[in-house]
Coordinates of N, CA, C and O in Angstrom, one line a residue:
M18 N -10.1 10.7 4.4 CA -9.3 9.5 4.4 C -9.5 8.8 3.0 O -10.6 8.9 2.4
Y19 N -8.5 8.1 2.6 CA -8.6 7.4 1.3 C -8.3 5.9 1.5 O -7.5 5.5 2.4
R20 N -9.0 5.0 0.8 CA -8.7 3.6 0.8 C -8.0 3.3 -0.5 O -8.6 3.6 -1.6
V21 N -6.8 2.9 -0.4 CA -5.9 2.7 -1.6 C -5.6 1.2 -1.7 O -5.3 0.5 -0.8
T22 N -5.6 0.7 -3.0 CA -5.1 -0.6 -3.3 C -3.9 -0.5 -4.1 O -3.9 0.2 -5.1
I23 N -2.8 -1.1 -3.7 CA -1.5 -1.1 -4.4 C -1.0 -2.5 -4.7 O -1.4 -3.4 -4.1
K24 N -0.2 -2.5 -5.8 CA 0.4 -3.7 -6.2 C 1.9 -3.5 -6.2 O 2.4 -2.5 -6.7
C25 N 2.6 -4.4 -5.5 CA 4.1 -4.3 -5.4 C 4.7 -5.5 -6.0 O 4.6 -6.6 -5.5
R26 N 5.4 -5.3 -7.1 CA 6.0 -6.3 -7.9 C 7.3 -6.8 -7.3 O 7.7 -8.0 -7.3
D27 N 8.1 -5.9 -6.7 CA 9.5 -6.2 -6.2 C 9.6 -6.2 -4.7 O 10.7 -6.1 -4.2
T28 N 8.5 -6.3 -4.0 CA 8.5 -6.2 -2.5 C 7.9 -7.5 -2.0 O 6.9 -7.9 -2.4
K29 N 8.6 -8.1 -1.0 CA 8.0 -9.2 -0.3 C 6.8 -8.8 0.5 O 6.8 -7.7 1.1
P30 N 5.9 -9.7 0.7 CA 4.7 -9.3 1.4 C 5.0 -9.0 2.9 O 4.4 -8.2 3.5
E31 N 6.0 -9.7 3.5 CA 6.4 -9.4 4.9 C 6.9 -8.0 5.0 O 6.6 -7.3 6.0
E32 N 7.7 -7.6 4.0 CA 8.3 -6.2 4.0 C 7.2 -5.2 3.9 O 7.2 -4.1 4.5
L33 N 6.2 -5.5 3.0 CA 5.1 -4.6 2.8 C 4.3 -4.5 4.0 O 3.9 -3.3 4.5
A34 N 4.0 -5.6 4.7 CA 3.2 -5.6 5.9 C 3.9 -4.8 7.0 O 3.3 -4.1 7.8
R35 N 5.2 -5.0 7.1 CA 6.0 -4.3 8.2 C 5.9 -2.8 8.0 O 5.8 -2.0 8.9
E36 N 6.1 -2.4 6.7 CA 6.0 -0.9 6.4 C 4.6 -0.3 6.7 O 4.5 0.7 7.2
L37 N 3.6 -1.1 6.3 CA 2.2 -0.6 6.5 C 1.9 -0.6 8.0 O 1.2 0.3 8.5
D38 N 2.4 -1.6 8.8 CA 2.1 -1.6 10.2 C 2.7 -0.4 10.9 O 2.2 0.0 11.9
A39 N 3.8 0.1 10.4 CA 4.5 1.3 11.0 C 3.6 2.5 10.8 O 3.8 3.5 11.5
R40 N 2.8 2.5 9.7 CA 2.0 3.7 9.3 C 0.6 3.7 9.8 O 0.0 4.7 10.2
T41 N 0.0 2.5 9.8 CA -1.5 2.4 10.2 C -1.8 1.0 10.6 O -1.0 0.0 10.4
R42 N -2.9 0.8 11.3 CA -3.4 -0.5 11.7 C -4.5 -1.0 10.7 O -4.9 -2.2 10.9
R43 N -4.9 -0.2 9.8 CA -6.0 -0.6 8.9 C -5.4 -1.0 7.5 O -5.3 -0.1 6.6
F44 N -5.1 -2.2 7.4 CA -4.6 -2.7 6.1 C -4.7 -4.2 5.9 O -4.9 -4.9 6.9
K45 N -4.7 -4.6 4.7 CA -4.8 -6.1 4.4 C -3.7 -6.3 3.3 O -3.5 -5.5 2.4
V46 N -3.0 -7.4 3.4 CA -2.0 -7.8 2.4 C -2.3 -9.2 1.9 O -2.6 -10.1 2.7
W47 N -2.1 -9.4 0.6 CA -2.3 -10.7 0.0 C -1.4 -10.9 -1.2 O -0.8 -9.9 -1.7
I48 N -1.2 -12.1 -1.6 CA -0.4 -12.4 -2.8 C -1.2 -12.9 -3.9 O -2.1 -13.8 -3.7
Y49 N -0.9 -12.5 -5.1 CA -1.6 -13.0 -6.3 C -0.7 -12.9 -7.5 O -0.2 -11.8 -7.7
D50 N -0.5 -13.9 -8.2 CA 0.3 -13.9 -9.4 C 1.7 -13.3 -9.2 O 2.0 -12.4 -10.0
R51 N 2.4 -13.8 -8.2 CA 3.8 -13.4 -7.9 C 3.9 -11.9 -7.6 O 5.0 -11.3 -7.7
A52 N 2.9 -11.3 -7.1 CA 3.0 -9.9 -6.7 C 2.2 -9.8 -5.3 O 1.3 -10.5 -5.0
A53 N 2.7 -8.8 -4.5 CA 2.1 -8.6 -3.2 C 1.1 -7.4 -3.4 O 1.5 -6.4 -4.1
Y54 N -0.1 -7.5 -2.9 CA -1.1 -6.5 -3.0 C -1.4 -6.0 -1.6 O -1.3 -6.8 -0.6
A55 N -1.9 -4.8 -1.5 CA -2.3 -4.3 -0.2 C -3.5 -3.3 -0.4 O -3.6 -2.6 -1.3
S56 N -4.4 -3.4 0.6 CA -5.5 -2.4 0.7 C -5.3 -1.7 2.0 O -5.1 -2.3 3.1
V57 N -5.1 -0.4 2.0 CA -4.7 0.4 3.1 C -5.5 1.7 3.2 O -5.9 2.3 2.2
D58 N -5.9 2.1 4.4 CA -6.5 3.4 4.6 C -5.5 4.4 5.0 O -4.7 4.2 5.9
L59 N -5.4 5.5 4.2 CA -4.4 6.6 4.4 C -5.2 7.9 4.6 O -6.2 8.1 4.0
K60 N -4.6 8.7 5.5 CA -5.2 10.0 5.8 C -5.0 11.0 4.6 O -5.8 11.9 4.4
A61 N -3.9 10.9 3.9 CA -3.6 11.9 2.9 C -2.8 11.2 1.7 O -2.1 10.2 1.9
M62 N -2.9 11.8 0.6 CA -2.3 11.2 -0.6 C -0.7 11.3 -0.5 O 0.0 10.5 -1.1
E63 N -0.2 12.2 0.3 CA 1.2 12.3 0.5 C 1.7 11.1 1.2 O 2.9 10.7 0.9
E64 N 0.9 10.4 2.0 CA 1.4 9.2 2.6 C 1.6 8.1 1.6 O 2.5 7.3 1.7
L65 N 0.8 8.1 0.5 CA 1.0 7.1 -0.6 C 2.3 7.4 -1.3 O 3.0 6.5 -1.6
N66 N 2.6 8.6 -1.5 CA 3.9 9.0 -2.2 C 5.0 8.6 -1.3 O 6.0 8.0 -1.8
D67 N 5.0 8.8 0.0 CA 6.0 8.4 0.9 C 6.2 6.9 0.9 O 7.3 6.4 0.9
L68 N 5.1 6.2 0.9 CA 5.1 4.7 0.9 C 5.7 4.2 -0.4 O 6.6 3.3 -0.3
R69 N 5.4 4.8 -1.4 CA 5.9 4.4 -2.7 C 7.4 4.6 -2.8 O 8.2 3.8 -3.3
Q70 N 7.9 5.7 -2.3 CA 9.3 6.0 -2.3 C 10.1 5.0 -1.4 O 11.1 4.5 -1.7
K71 N 9.5 4.7 -0.2 CA 10.1 3.8 0.7 C 10.2 2.4 0.2 O 11.2 1.7 0.4
L72 N 9.2 1.9 -0.6 CA 9.2 0.6 -1.1 C 9.9 0.4 -2.5 O 10.2 -0.7 -2.9
S73 N 10.3 1.6 -3.1 CA 10.9 1.5 -4.4 C 12.4 1.1 -4.2 O 13.0 1.5 -3.3
K74 N 12.9 0.3 -5.1 CA 14.2 -0.3 -5.0 C 15.0 0.2 -6.2 O 14.6 0.0 -7.4
G75 N 16.2 0.7 -6.0 CA 17.1 1.1 -7.1 C 16.6 2.2 -7.9 O 16.9 2.3 -9.1
G76 N 15.8 3.1 -7.4 CA 15.2 4.2 -8.1 C 14.0 3.8 -9.0 O 13.2 4.7 -9.4
E77 N 13.8 2.6 -9.3 CA 12.7 2.1 -10.1 C 11.6 1.7 -9.2 O 11.7 0.9 -8.3
S78 N 10.4 2.3 -9.4 CA 9.3 2.0 -8.5 C 8.6 0.8 -9.0 O 8.1 0.7 -10.1
G79 N 8.5 -0.2 -8.1 CA 7.8 -1.4 -8.4 C 6.4 -1.4 -7.8 O 5.8 -2.4 -7.6
V80 N 5.9 -0.2 -7.4 CA 4.6 0.0 -6.7 C 3.6 0.6 -7.7 O 3.9 1.7 -8.2
D81 N 2.5 0.0 -7.9 CA 1.5 0.5 -8.8 C 0.2 0.8 -7.9 O -0.2 -0.1 -7.2
C82 N -0.3 1.9 -8.1 CA -1.6 2.3 -7.5 C -2.7 1.8 -8.3 O -2.9 2.2 -9.5
I83 N -3.5 0.8 -7.8 CA -4.5 0.2 -8.6 C -5.9 0.9 -8.5 O -6.6 1.1 -9.4
K84 N -6.2 1.3 -7.2 CA -7.5 1.9 -7.0 C -7.4 2.9 -5.8 O -6.7 2.6 -4.8
V85 N -8.1 4.0 -5.9 CA -8.1 5.0 -4.8 C -9.6 5.3 -4.7 O -10.3 5.7 -5.6
D86 N -10.1 5.2 -3.4 CA -11.5 5.5 -3.1 C -11.5 6.5 -1.9 O -10.6 6.3 -1.0
K87 N -12.4 7.4 -1.9 CA -12.6 8.3 -0.8 C -13.4 7.4 0.3 O -14.4 6.9 0.0
A88 N -12.8 7.2 1.4 CA -13.4 6.4 2.5 C -14.0 7.4 3.5 O -13.3 7.8 4.4
D89 N -15.2 7.7 3.4 CA -15.9 8.6 4.3 C -16.3 7.8 5.6 O -16.5 6.6 5.6
G90 N -16.4 8.5 6.7 CA -16.8 7.9 7.9 C -15.8 7.3 8.7 O -16.0 6.7 9.7
F91 N -14.5 7.4 8.4 CA -13.4 6.8 9.1 C -12.7 7.9 9.9 O -12.6 9.0 9.5
D92 N -12.3 7.6 11.1 CA -11.5 8.6 11.9 C -10.1 8.3 11.9 O -9.6 7.2 11.9

């Protein structure tokens, strides 16, 4: 399992939370400096790629991966 922190420049926090809620129950969303941030636990890195594609608008990805940690001990 991976704990990932992402920054979404072109996504509303409500939209980000809705998308994360459909994928997992372990996430936090906050706003800082006109961008929505999220910390989420994902089982595989492919989930991060899928999330990034889903949230990208007009082919341009407004999603930046800020930090990826291996989260041991989670089921």
